Coordinates of C-alpha atoms in Angstrom, one line a residue:
M770 CA -23.6 37.8 -10.4
A771 CA -26.0 37.4 -7.5
S772 CA -24.5 35.9 -4.3
K773 CA -25.6 32.4 -3.4
A774 CA -28.1 31.8 -0.7
T775 CA -26.8 31.0 2.8
V776 CA -27.9 27.5 3.9
I777 CA -26.2 27.3 7.3
T778 CA -25.6 30.1 9.8
C779 CA -23.9 29.7 13.2
K780 CA -23.6 32.7 15.5
N781 CA -21.7 32.4 18.7
L782 CA -22.7 28.7 18.7
T783 CA -21.7 27.1 22.0
Y784 CA -22.5 23.5 23.0
T785 CA -21.7 21.4 26.1
Y786 CA -22.4 17.7 26.3
P787 CA -24.4 16.3 29.3
G788 CA -22.3 15.6 32.3
T789 CA -19.4 17.8 31.2
T790 CA -18.4 21.4 32.1
E791 CA -16.0 22.3 29.2
P792 CA -17.8 23.2 25.9
A793 CA -17.2 21.1 22.9
L794 CA -18.1 24.1 20.7
D795 CA -17.1 27.5 22.0
G796 CA -18.4 30.6 20.1
I797 CA -18.5 29.2 16.6
D798 CA -19.3 31.9 13.9
L799 CA -19.8 30.3 10.5
E800 CA -21.8 30.7 7.3
V801 CA -22.0 28.2 4.5
Q802 CA -23.4 29.0 1.0
R803 CA -25.5 26.9 -1.3
G804 CA -23.3 24.8 -3.7
E805 CA -20.1 25.4 -1.6
I806 CA -17.7 22.6 -0.7
V807 CA -16.3 23.4 2.8
L808 CA -13.5 21.4 4.3
I809 CA -13.6 21.3 8.1
T810 CA -10.4 20.1 9.6
G811 CA -8.5 20.1 12.9
P812 CA -6.9 17.8 15.4
T813 CA -8.7 14.8 16.9
G814 CA -11.1 16.0 19.6
A815 CA -11.3 19.6 18.2
G816 CA -15.1 19.6 17.9
K817 CA -15.5 18.8 14.2
T818 CA -17.9 16.0 14.6
T819 CA -19.9 17.9 17.2
L820 CA -20.3 20.8 14.8
C821 CA -21.5 18.5 12.0
S822 CA -23.9 16.8 14.3
S823 CA -25.5 20.2 15.0
F824 CA -26.3 20.7 11.3
N825 CA -28.8 17.8 11.2
G826 CA -30.2 18.3 14.8
L827 CA -28.4 15.4 16.5
V828 CA -27.0 18.2 18.6
P829 CA -29.0 18.9 20.8
H830 CA -32.1 16.8 20.1
F831 CA -30.4 13.3 20.3
Y832 CA -27.4 14.0 22.5
G833 CA -29.0 16.5 24.9
G834 CA -26.7 18.9 26.6
T835 CA -26.8 22.7 26.5
L836 CA -26.9 24.7 23.2
D837 CA -26.4 28.4 23.2
G838 CA -26.1 30.9 20.4
Q839 CA -27.9 30.6 17.1
I840 CA -27.8 27.9 14.4
Y841 CA -30.1 28.0 11.3
V842 CA -30.1 25.3 8.6
L843 CA -32.0 26.1 5.4
G844 CA -33.7 28.9 7.3
Q845 CA -34.9 26.6 10.1
D846 CA -33.9 27.2 13.7
V847 CA -32.3 23.8 14.6
R848 CA -33.5 24.1 18.2
K849 CA -37.1 24.4 17.1
T850 CA -36.9 21.9 14.2
T851 CA -37.1 18.1 14.7
A852 CA -34.1 15.9 13.8
G853 CA -36.4 13.8 11.7
Y854 CA -37.2 16.7 9.4
L855 CA -33.6 17.9 9.3
S856 CA -32.4 14.4 8.3
T857 CA -34.4 14.7 5.0
K858 CA -32.5 17.9 4.1
V859 CA -29.1 17.1 5.6
G860 CA -27.6 13.7 4.7
M861 CA -24.8 12.7 7.1
L862 CA -22.1 10.0 6.8
F863 CA -20.8 9.1 10.2
Q864 CA -17.1 8.5 11.0
D865 CA -17.9 4.8 11.7
P866 CA -19.7 3.5 8.6
S867 CA -20.8 0.2 10.3
S868 CA -23.0 2.2 12.7
Q869 CA -25.4 3.2 9.9
L870 CA -25.6 0.0 7.9
I871 CA -28.8 -1.9 8.7
S872 CA -30.0 -3.8 5.5
A873 CA -29.5 -7.4 4.4
T874 CA -27.8 -6.5 1.1
V875 CA -25.8 -3.6 -0.3
E876 CA -28.5 -2.9 -2.9
D877 CA -31.2 -2.7 -0.1
E878 CA -28.9 -0.4 1.9
V879 CA -28.6 2.1 -0.9
A880 CA -32.3 1.9 -1.7
F881 CA -33.4 2.2 1.9
G882 CA -33.2 6.0 2.2
P883 CA -35.1 6.9 -1.0
E884 CA -37.8 4.3 -0.1
N885 CA -38.3 6.1 3.2
L886 CA -38.6 9.4 1.4
A887 CA -41.4 7.9 -0.8
I888 CA -39.5 8.3 -4.0
P889 CA -41.2 6.5 -7.0
V890 CA -39.9 2.9 -7.5
E891 CA -38.5 3.6 -11.0
E892 CA -36.5 6.5 -9.7
I893 CA -35.2 4.5 -6.7
E894 CA -34.0 1.7 -9.1
K895 CA -32.3 4.3 -11.3
R896 CA -30.5 6.0 -8.4
T897 CA -29.4 2.8 -6.8
T898 CA -28.0 1.4 -10.1
S899 CA -26.2 4.6 -10.9
V900 CA -24.7 5.1 -7.5
L901 CA -23.6 1.5 -7.1
D902 CA -21.9 1.6 -10.5
F903 CA -20.0 4.8 -9.8
M904 CA -18.9 3.7 -6.4
G905 CA -17.5 0.4 -7.8
L906 CA -20.0 -1.6 -5.8
K907 CA -21.9 -3.3 -8.6
A908 CA -20.4 -6.7 -7.9
Q909 CA -21.2 -6.5 -4.2
K910 CA -24.9 -5.4 -4.5
G911 CA -26.2 -8.8 -3.4
R912 CA -23.8 -9.2 -0.5
P913 CA -24.5 -8.3 3.2
P914 CA -22.8 -5.0 4.1
F915 CA -21.2 -6.5 7.2
A916 CA -19.5 -9.2 5.1
L917 CA -17.5 -6.4 3.3
S918 CA -14.1 -4.9 4.1
G919 CA -14.0 -1.7 6.2
G920 CA -13.3 0.4 3.0
Q921 CA -16.2 -1.2 1.1
Q922 CA -18.5 -0.6 4.1
Q923 CA -17.6 3.0 4.0
A924 CA -18.3 3.2 0.2
V925 CA -21.7 1.6 0.8
A926 CA -22.6 4.1 3.6
L927 CA -21.6 7.0 1.4
A928 CA -23.6 5.6 -1.5
A929 CA -26.7 5.3 0.7
V930 CA -26.4 9.0 1.7
I931 CA -25.8 10.2 -1.9
A932 CA -28.8 8.2 -3.2
M933 CA -31.1 10.3 -1.0
K934 CA -29.9 13.5 -2.8
P935 CA -30.1 15.7 0.2
E936 CA -29.6 19.4 -0.2
I937 CA -26.7 19.4 2.2
L938 CA -24.2 16.5 2.4
V939 CA -22.2 16.3 5.7
L940 CA -19.4 13.7 5.5
D941 CA -17.4 12.9 8.6
E942 CA -14.1 11.3 7.4
P943 CA -15.6 9.9 4.2
T944 CA -12.4 8.3 3.0
S945 CA -10.7 7.1 6.2
N946 CA -11.0 3.5 5.2
L947 CA -10.5 3.9 1.4
D948 CA -7.4 3.2 -0.7
P949 CA -5.7 6.2 -2.3
I950 CA -7.3 6.0 -5.7
G951 CA -10.7 5.4 -4.1
T952 CA -10.1 8.5 -2.1
V953 CA -9.4 10.6 -5.2
N954 CA -12.5 9.1 -7.0
I955 CA -14.8 10.0 -4.0
F956 CA -13.6 13.6 -3.9
S957 CA -14.0 13.9 -7.7
L958 CA -17.6 12.6 -7.3
L959 CA -18.3 15.1 -4.6
R960 CA -17.0 17.9 -6.7
R961 CA -19.2 16.8 -9.6
I962 CA -22.3 16.5 -7.3
S963 CA -21.7 20.0 -6.0
R964 CA -21.3 21.6 -9.5
E965 CA -24.1 19.7 -11.2
E966 CA -26.7 19.5 -8.5
E967 CA -25.7 22.6 -6.5
N968 CA -25.5 20.5 -3.4
T969 CA -23.7 22.0 -0.4
I970 CA -21.0 19.6 0.8
I971 CA -19.3 19.7 4.2
I972 CA -16.3 17.4 4.5
V973 CA -14.5 16.6 7.7
E974 CA -11.1 15.4 6.7
H975 CA -7.4 15.2 7.6
K976 CA -6.4 14.5 4.0
L977 CA -5.6 18.1 3.1
Q978 CA -3.5 17.7 0.0
E979 CA -6.2 15.8 -1.9
L980 CA -8.7 18.6 -1.4
V981 CA -6.6 21.6 -2.5
D982 CA -8.4 22.0 -5.8
I983 CA -11.8 20.6 -4.7
A984 CA -12.7 22.6 -1.5
D985 CA -13.9 26.2 -1.9
R986 CA -13.0 27.0 1.7
I987 CA -11.1 25.5 4.7
V988 CA -12.2 25.9 8.3
V989 CA -9.7 24.9 10.9
I990 CA -11.2 24.1 14.3
D991 CA -9.3 23.5 17.6
D992 CA -10.6 23.4 21.1
G993 CA -14.1 24.1 19.8
K994 CA -13.1 27.4 18.2
V995 CA -12.5 28.5 14.6
R996 CA -8.8 29.1 14.4
L997 CA -8.3 29.7 10.6
E998 CA -10.7 30.2 7.8
G999 CA -10.1 31.0 4.1
P1000 CA -9.4 29.7 0.6
P1001 CA -7.5 26.4 0.5
R1002 CA -4.5 27.8 -1.4
E1003 CA -4.1 30.6 1.1
I1004 CA -4.4 28.5 4.3
L1005 CA -2.4 25.4 3.1
A1006 CA 0.4 27.4 1.6
E1007 CA 1.0 30.3 4.0
D1008 CA -0.1 28.5 7.2
A1009 CA 1.4 25.1 6.5
V1010 CA 3.8 25.2 9.4
L1011 CA 1.1 26.3 11.8
L1012 CA -1.2 23.5 10.6
R1013 CA 1.6 21.0 11.3
E1014 CA 2.1 22.4 14.8
R1015 CA -1.7 21.8 15.4
G1016 CA -1.2 18.1 14.5
L1017 CA -2.4 18.4 10.8
Q1018 CA -0.6 17.5 7.6
P1019 CA -0.5 20.1 4.8
P1020 CA 0.8 19.0 1.4
Q1021 CA 4.2 17.5 1.6
V1022 CA 5.6 19.8 -1.1
S1023 CA 4.5 22.8 0.9
L1024 CA 6.3 21.6 4.0
L1025 CA 9.4 20.9 1.9
A1026 CA 9.4 24.4 0.4
H1027 CA 9.0 26.0 3.9
E1028 CA 11.9 23.9 5.3
L1029 CA 14.1 24.9 2.4
R1030 CA 13.2 28.5 2.9
E1031 CA 14.2 28.3 6.5
T1032 CA 17.7 27.3 5.6
G1033 CA 18.1 30.4 3.4
I1034 CA 17.4 28.8 0.0
H1035 CA 15.4 31.0 -2.2
I1036 CA 12.0 29.4 -2.9
E1037 CA 9.7 31.4 -5.1
G1038 CA 6.2 30.9 -3.8
I1039 CA 4.9 27.9 -1.7
P1040 CA 3.6 25.1 -4.0
L1041 CA 0.6 23.0 -3.2
T1042 CA 0.6 20.5 -6.1
I1043 CA 3.3 18.3 -7.8
P1044 CA 3.4 20.4 -11.0
E1045 CA 3.8 23.6 -8.9
A1046 CA 6.5 22.0 -6.8
F1047 CA 8.3 20.8 -9.9
D1048 CA 8.3 24.3 -11.4
T1049 CA 9.4 25.9 -8.1
L1050 CA 12.3 23.5 -7.5
S1051 CA 13.4 23.6 -11.1
K1052 CA 14.3 27.3 -10.6
A1053 CA 16.1 26.5 -7.4
L1054 CA 18.0 23.6 -9.0
Q1055 CA 19.9 26.0 -11.2
T1056 CA 22.1 26.5 -8.1
L1057 CA 23.1 22.8 -7.9
K1058 CA 26.7 22.5 -6.5
L1059 CA 27.5 19.6 -8.9
P1060 CA 26.8 19.3 -12.6
L1061 CA 23.5 17.4 -13.0
S1062 CA 25.2 14.6 -14.9
E1063 CA 27.2 13.8 -11.7
T1064 CA 24.1 13.4 -9.6
K1065 CA 23.4 9.7 -9.3
A1066 CA 20.6 7.9 -7.6
E1067 CA 21.7 5.8 -4.6
E1068 CA 21.1 2.1 -4.8
T1069 CA 18.6 0.5 -2.4
K1070 CA 19.1 -2.9 -1.0
P1071 CA 16.3 -5.5 -1.6
F1072 CA 14.6 -7.1 1.4
Q1073 CA 16.7 -10.0 2.7
A1074 CA 15.8 -12.0 5.7
T1075 CA 18.6 -12.7 8.2
S1076 CA 16.9 -15.5 10.1
K1077 CA 14.5 -18.4 9.7
P1078 CA 10.8 -17.6 9.2
I1079 CA 8.6 -17.6 12.3
I1080 CA 5.4 -17.7 10.2
E1081 CA 5.2 -19.7 7.0
V1082 CA 2.2 -19.4 4.6
Q1083 CA 2.3 -22.0 1.9
N1084 CA -0.2 -21.9 -1.0
A1085 CA -2.9 -20.7 1.3
S1086 CA -6.4 -19.8 0.2
F1087 CA -9.5 -18.8 2.1
Q1088 CA -13.1 -18.8 0.9
Y1089 CA -15.8 -17.2 3.0
P1090 CA -19.3 -18.8 3.2
G1091 CA -21.2 -17.7 0.2
G1092 CA -18.3 -18.3 -2.2
V1093 CA -16.1 -15.2 -1.9
L1094 CA -12.5 -16.3 -2.4
A1095 CA -10.6 -13.6 -0.4
V1096 CA -7.1 -15.1 -0.4
Q1097 CA -5.9 -17.2 -3.3
D1098 CA -2.8 -19.4 -3.3
V1099 CA -0.7 -17.1 -1.2
S1100 CA 2.9 -18.1 -0.2
V1101 CA 4.8 -15.7 2.1
N1102 CA 7.1 -15.9 5.1
F1103 CA 7.4 -13.5 8.1
Y1104 CA 10.5 -13.1 10.1
K1105 CA 11.5 -12.0 13.6
E1106 CA 13.1 -8.8 12.4
D1107 CA 10.0 -7.8 10.3
F1108 CA 8.3 -4.4 10.5
V1109 CA 5.9 -5.0 7.6
G1110 CA 3.3 -2.8 6.1
I1111 CA 0.6 -4.6 4.1
I1112 CA -1.2 -2.4 1.5
G1113 CA -3.7 -2.9 -1.3
Q1114 CA -7.0 -1.7 -2.5
N1115 CA -10.2 -2.3 -0.5
G1116 CA -11.2 -5.9 -0.7
S1117 CA -7.8 -7.2 -1.8
G1118 CA -7.5 -9.7 1.0
K1119 CA -5.3 -7.9 3.5
T1120 CA -7.4 -8.5 6.7
T1121 CA -8.2 -12.1 5.6
L1122 CA -4.5 -12.8 5.2
V1123 CA -3.5 -11.5 8.7
K1124 CA -6.4 -13.4 10.4
L1125 CA -4.9 -16.6 9.0
L1126 CA -1.8 -15.9 11.0
N1127 CA -3.3 -16.5 14.5
G1128 CA -6.2 -18.9 13.8
L1129 CA -9.0 -16.3 13.7
L1130 CA -9.5 -17.9 10.2
R1131 CA -8.3 -21.3 9.1
P1132 CA -7.1 -21.8 5.5
T1133 CA -9.5 -23.4 3.2
R1134 CA -6.5 -24.8 1.3
G1135 CA -2.8 -24.7 1.9
I1136 CA -0.8 -24.5 5.1
V1137 CA -0.1 -21.8 7.7
N1138 CA 2.7 -22.7 10.2
V1139 CA 3.0 -20.3 13.2
F1140 CA 6.1 -20.9 15.3
G1141 CA 6.0 -24.5 14.2
L1142 CA 2.3 -25.0 14.9
N1143 CA 0.0 -25.9 12.0
S1144 CA -2.9 -23.5 12.3
R1145 CA -5.4 -26.1 11.1
D1146 CA -4.7 -28.4 14.0
S1147 CA -3.7 -26.0 16.8
P1148 CA -6.2 -24.5 19.3
I1149 CA -6.5 -20.8 18.9
H1150 CA -5.3 -20.1 22.5
D1151 CA -2.0 -21.7 21.5
L1152 CA -1.7 -19.5 18.4
I1153 CA -2.5 -16.2 20.1
K1154 CA 0.3 -16.8 22.5
H1155 CA 2.6 -16.1 19.6
V1156 CA 0.5 -13.8 17.4
G1157 CA -1.6 -11.0 18.8
Y1158 CA -4.2 -9.3 16.7
V1159 CA -5.6 -5.7 17.2
F1160 CA -8.8 -5.2 15.2
Q1161 CA -9.4 -2.3 12.9
D1162 CA -12.1 -0.9 15.2
P1163 CA -11.0 -1.0 18.8
D1164 CA -14.6 -1.0 19.9
S1165 CA -15.1 -4.4 18.4
Q1166 CA -12.7 -6.0 20.9
L1167 CA -13.4 -3.9 24.1
F1168 CA -16.3 -5.2 26.3
S1169 CA -15.2 -5.1 29.9
K1170 CA -16.3 -2.6 32.6
T1171 CA -12.9 -1.3 33.3
V1172 CA -9.5 -1.0 31.5
H1173 CA -8.0 -3.3 34.2
Q1174 CA -10.6 -6.0 33.5
E1175 CA -10.0 -5.6 29.8
L1176 CA -6.3 -6.3 30.2
S1177 CA -7.0 -9.2 32.6
F1178 CA -9.3 -11.0 30.2
G1179 CA -6.6 -12.4 27.9
L1180 CA -4.4 -13.5 30.9
K1181 CA -7.4 -15.4 32.3
N1182 CA -8.1 -17.2 29.0
L1183 CA -4.4 -18.1 28.6
R1184 CA -4.4 -19.4 32.2
V1185 CA -1.5 -17.2 33.2
P1186 CA -0.8 -17.6 37.0
R1187 CA -2.8 -15.0 38.9
D1188 CA 0.3 -13.8 40.7
Q1189 CA 1.7 -12.6 37.4
W1190 CA -1.3 -10.5 36.3
E1191 CA -0.6 -7.3 38.1
S1192 CA 3.1 -7.0 37.0
R1193 CA 2.1 -7.6 33.4
I1194 CA -0.8 -5.2 33.4
N1195 CA 1.1 -2.5 35.2
S1196 CA 4.1 -2.9 32.9
V1197 CA 2.1 -2.7 29.7
A1198 CA -0.2 0.1 30.9
K1199 CA 2.9 2.2 31.8
T1200 CA 4.5 1.5 28.4
L1201 CA 1.3 2.6 26.6
L1202 CA 0.7 5.6 28.9
I1203 CA -2.6 4.3 30.1
D1204 CA -1.6 3.4 33.7
S1205 CA -3.8 6.3 35.0
L1206 CA -6.9 4.8 33.1
L1207 CA -7.0 1.3 34.6
K1208 CA -10.1 2.1 36.7
E1209 CA -11.9 3.9 33.8
A1210 CA -14.5 2.4 31.5
P1211 CA -13.1 1.8 28.1
Y1212 CA -16.1 3.3 26.3
S1213 CA -15.7 6.6 28.3
L1214 CA -12.2 7.1 26.7
S1215 CA -11.2 9.0 23.5
R1216 CA -10.8 6.9 20.4
G1217 CA -7.0 7.3 20.7
D1218 CA -7.0 5.9 24.3
R1219 CA -9.4 3.1 23.3
Q1220 CA -6.9 2.2 20.6
R1221 CA -4.1 2.0 23.2
V1222 CA -6.3 -0.1 25.5
A1223 CA -7.0 -2.5 22.6
I1224 CA -3.2 -2.8 21.8
A1225 CA -2.5 -3.2 25.6
S1226 CA -5.0 -6.1 25.8
V1227 CA -3.0 -7.9 23.2
L1228 CA 0.5 -7.0 24.5
V1229 CA -0.3 -8.2 28.0
M1230 CA -0.4 -11.7 26.6
E1231 CA 3.3 -11.2 25.5
P1232 CA 3.0 -12.3 21.9
Q1233 CA 6.1 -12.2 19.7
V1234 CA 4.2 -10.9 16.7
V1235 CA 1.8 -8.0 16.9
V1236 CA -0.7 -7.5 14.0
V1237 CA -2.5 -4.2 13.8
D1238 CA -5.3 -3.7 11.3
E1239 CA -5.6 0.0 10.2
P1240 CA -4.3 1.3 13.6
T1241 CA -4.6 4.9 12.6
T1242 CA -8.1 5.1 11.0
G1243 CA -9.9 8.3 12.0
Q1244 CA -6.8 9.8 13.8
D1245 CA -5.3 13.1 13.0
P1246 CA -1.7 13.0 11.6
R1247 CA -0.2 13.7 15.1
K1248 CA -2.1 10.8 16.6
R1249 CA -1.2 8.5 13.7
R1250 CA 2.5 9.2 14.3
E1251 CA 2.0 8.6 18.1
I1252 CA 0.6 5.1 17.3
M1253 CA 3.2 4.3 14.8
E1254 CA 6.0 5.5 17.1
L1255 CA 4.5 3.1 19.7
M1256 CA 4.8 0.3 17.1
R1257 CA 8.4 1.3 16.4
M1258 CA 9.2 1.2 20.1
L1259 CA 7.7 -2.3 20.4
H1260 CA 9.8 -3.4 17.5
D1261 CA 13.1 -1.7 18.4
K1262 CA 13.0 -1.9 22.2
Y1263 CA 11.0 -5.0 22.9
E1264 CA 11.9 -6.9 19.7
K1265 CA 8.3 -7.5 18.6
T1266 CA 7.6 -8.4 15.0
I1267 CA 5.1 -5.8 13.7
I1268 CA 2.7 -6.4 10.9
F1269 CA 0.3 -3.5 10.1
I1270 CA -2.3 -2.9 7.5
T1271 CA -2.9 0.6 6.3
H1272 CA -4.1 2.8 3.4
D1273 CA -1.7 5.6 4.5
M1274 CA 1.2 5.4 2.1
D1275 CA 3.1 8.1 4.1
L1276 CA 3.1 5.9 7.1
V1277 CA 4.4 2.9 5.2
A1278 CA 7.1 5.1 3.6
E1279 CA 8.2 6.4 7.0
Y1280 CA 7.9 3.3 9.2
A1281 CA 7.9 0.0 7.3
K1282 CA 11.1 -1.9 6.7
R1283 CA 9.3 -4.2 4.3
C1284 CA 6.1 -3.7 2.2
I1285 CA 3.7 -6.3 0.9
V1286 CA 1.2 -5.2 -1.8
M1287 CA -1.9 -7.3 -2.3
R1288 CA -4.3 -7.5 -5.2
D1289 CA -7.3 -9.7 -5.8
G1290 CA -6.4 -12.0 -2.9
G1291 CA -2.8 -12.5 -3.9
I1292 CA 0.6 -10.9 -3.3
M1293 CA 1.6 -8.6 -6.1
L1294 CA 4.8 -7.1 -4.7
D1295 CA 7.0 -7.8 -1.7
G1296 CA 10.1 -5.7 -0.9
V1297 CA 11.6 -2.7 0.8
P1298 CA 9.5 0.5 0.5
H1299 CA 12.2 2.3 -1.4
E1300 CA 11.8 -0.3 -4.2
I1301 CA 8.0 -0.8 -3.9
F1302 CA 7.1 2.9 -4.3
L1303 CA 9.1 3.1 -7.5
Q1304 CA 6.7 0.6 -9.1
Y1305 CA 4.3 3.4 -10.2
E1306 CA 2.4 1.5 -12.9
E1307 CA 2.0 -1.7 -10.8
L1308 CA 0.8 0.3 -7.8
E1309 CA -1.8 2.1 -9.9
K1310 CA -3.2 -1.3 -10.9
T1311 CA -4.1 -1.9 -7.3
H1312 CA -5.5 1.6 -6.6
L1313 CA -2.4 2.7 -4.8
K1314 CA 0.0 5.6 -5.4
P1315 CA 3.3 6.5 -3.8
P1316 CA 3.6 9.5 -1.4
M1317 CA 3.3 12.9 -2.9
I1318 CA 7.0 13.6 -2.3
T1319 CA 8.0 10.4 -4.1
L1320 CA 5.9 11.4 -7.2
L1321 CA 7.6 14.8 -7.2
F1322 CA 11.1 13.2 -7.2
K1323 CA 10.0 10.9 -10.0
E1324 CA 9.5 14.0 -12.1
L1325 CA 12.7 15.6 -10.9
G1326 CA 14.7 12.4 -11.3
E1327 CA 13.6 12.1 -14.9
R1328 CA 14.4 15.7 -15.8
Y1329 CA 17.5 16.4 -13.7
G1330 CA 18.9 13.0 -12.8
L1331 CA 18.2 13.3 -9.1
R1332 CA 17.3 10.4 -6.9
K1333 CA 13.8 9.0 -7.4
D1334 CA 13.6 6.9 -4.3
I1335 CA 12.8 9.7 -1.9
L1336 CA 9.9 8.7 0.4
T1337 CA 9.5 11.4 3.1
V1338 CA 9.8 15.2 3.5
D1339 CA 12.7 14.8 5.8
E1340 CA 14.5 12.6 3.4
A1341 CA 13.9 15.1 0.6
F1342 CA 15.1 18.0 2.7
D1343 CA 18.3 16.3 3.8
Y1344 CA 19.0 15.4 0.2
L1345 CA 18.3 18.7 -1.4
K1346 CA 20.0 20.9 1.2
T1347 CA 23.4 19.3 0.3
K1348 CA 22.9 20.3 -3.3
L1349 CA 21.2 23.7 -3.2
V1350 CA 22.9 26.9 -2.3
S1351 CA 21.3 30.1 -1.1

C-alpha cells in the first residue's frame, strides 16, 4: 500500500510573538499525512494554538513576529503564501467560538463560508441542511448565533467550518463548551469526515480519553517543544503518569491501573477503555480478601439542608424576546452551606437560571427571593451585594485599563466608602494570587489570570453567594483544579456559597456537595453527586454521562457486588487497595 501524501511539514519551526523574547514555538519538527487525525495536547500556554495558527498563515501574516525554520502546507511555503489563500484550504475553529460568528442567523452563518467560495446555490443549501441536521441545530437555524448558549455557539462555529469542506480541518478545543454526549457525537463526526472524505483533521484538546480510538497520533507539546509523539494507545497507557505531571488528564482507568501497580498489585497491561479496565480488574479481583458476597455497597446520604434557604425560586419561568422559553416553572432553594454543581445539556437553561439569582434577568413568571429581596422589585445593585456572578467568558466582564481599576469598579458602583477600597482590593488580590498584577492591563494576562481577575472583581464586593458559569472552559486539567480549589477555599475558609455551571462531570464528582441536573428549562434531578451519577438512564436523556471511573464500577458492581457509587480515581484506589492483595 502506498504511503499517504504529506500535507503539513514543519522543520525546526520557531516563532516569537512581537514584543517578546521567548519563543512560543521552539524547534518544532512535525509531519502530518493526508486523512490523518492528529491530537495535539499539552498544558495551557504550551504553544498549541500558536502552532495551529501557523497552519493557515495567521502566524506570521496576521500576528507578525519572527518565524524561523520551515513550514509547508499542501506544498506551499506558508511564509510566501497569503493567509487568504490558505484559509480556503485550511478551515480553523478558534478556541472562542463567538469571535468567528458574524451572521444574523445560524443558517446564514453556516452558509457564509461556502457562499464566499462561490459554491453553487443548490450545493450550499444541501450542505447547510445536512450539517445543521447532524449538529442538532435544525431548530435554531433562524435564531441569531449570539442568542444561543455557549455550547450551541461552538456547535454553530464548527458547523460553519465543516460546511466549507476544507482539505485540512484545524479545531482548537472544539468541544470545550459542549455537553459529554455532544462531545462524543462531534468526535464521531470528525472520524467519519476523515474516513469518508480523506480530510486531514488536527484537534487541539485536553479531553484525552474520548479520543483514544479516534486519533491516529498524539503530539504532546510543552514550552513550545514536542515532548511526546506516537500512537494514542502507546502514549496514553505507558506515559499516563508523565502526562498527569504535565498537567494533563489521561483516561481515569489508566491512572487507576498505574496507582494499583505502584502498591505492588499485579495489573496485567494498562487499560484505556472501560471494557479493557473491566477485564484487567476482573483478573485482579480473584485475589479479593473477602468473599464477593460479603462485599456490600456503602449507603449514601441524600442531600439535606441544615439551614433556612437564602435564595428561593418559586415556580419561576423566563422567556427571551423572540419567544424562547429558557426556564419553565422551576422551584428550587439554595442554602448557605451549598457547594452546587449545575449540569445539563447545551441550551437546557443553566445560565438563564443562575442569572435569575442576582437580577441580571427578572423572571417572566414566578418569584425569586434573594436574602428576603424580591428580585422583581429590588434594584440590581442591592441584589449583587448578596450574589456575585462570574461570566463564562472572563473577557466579557473585563474592560478597565488596569487590574486595580477593574477591582475598584464594583466598589464604586456599590458606593463603598473610599477608605475601604485598598484593604478590600489588596486582601482579595492576595487571596487569588494576583497581587503582583494590580498595575497590569487585564487583556495582557493569560486566560487563567484573566479568570482570576474576573473572580476577584466579584469577590471584592463581598457577596455571600458566588456564581461561576463554566469557570474552567479552555483550561488544562491542572488549571481546572486550581480554579476549583480556589472555589473550595472560598467555600470552606470564607464560608461562601458556591454555585457553578460546568460540563466537566469529573469536577462535579470531585468538588460538588450537591448536584442539580437541568433539562428543557426544568430541574430533572437534585441531590448529592454519589446519588445523581448512579442515575445512568436519566442522565443519558439529558446528554450527560457519569465519570469514566463511575461507569467502570457500575460494571464491576453488577458482576462482583462491589460499590457502584465510586466517583473519582482516588476513591476507587482507596477502595480497591483494601480488597486486593499483591
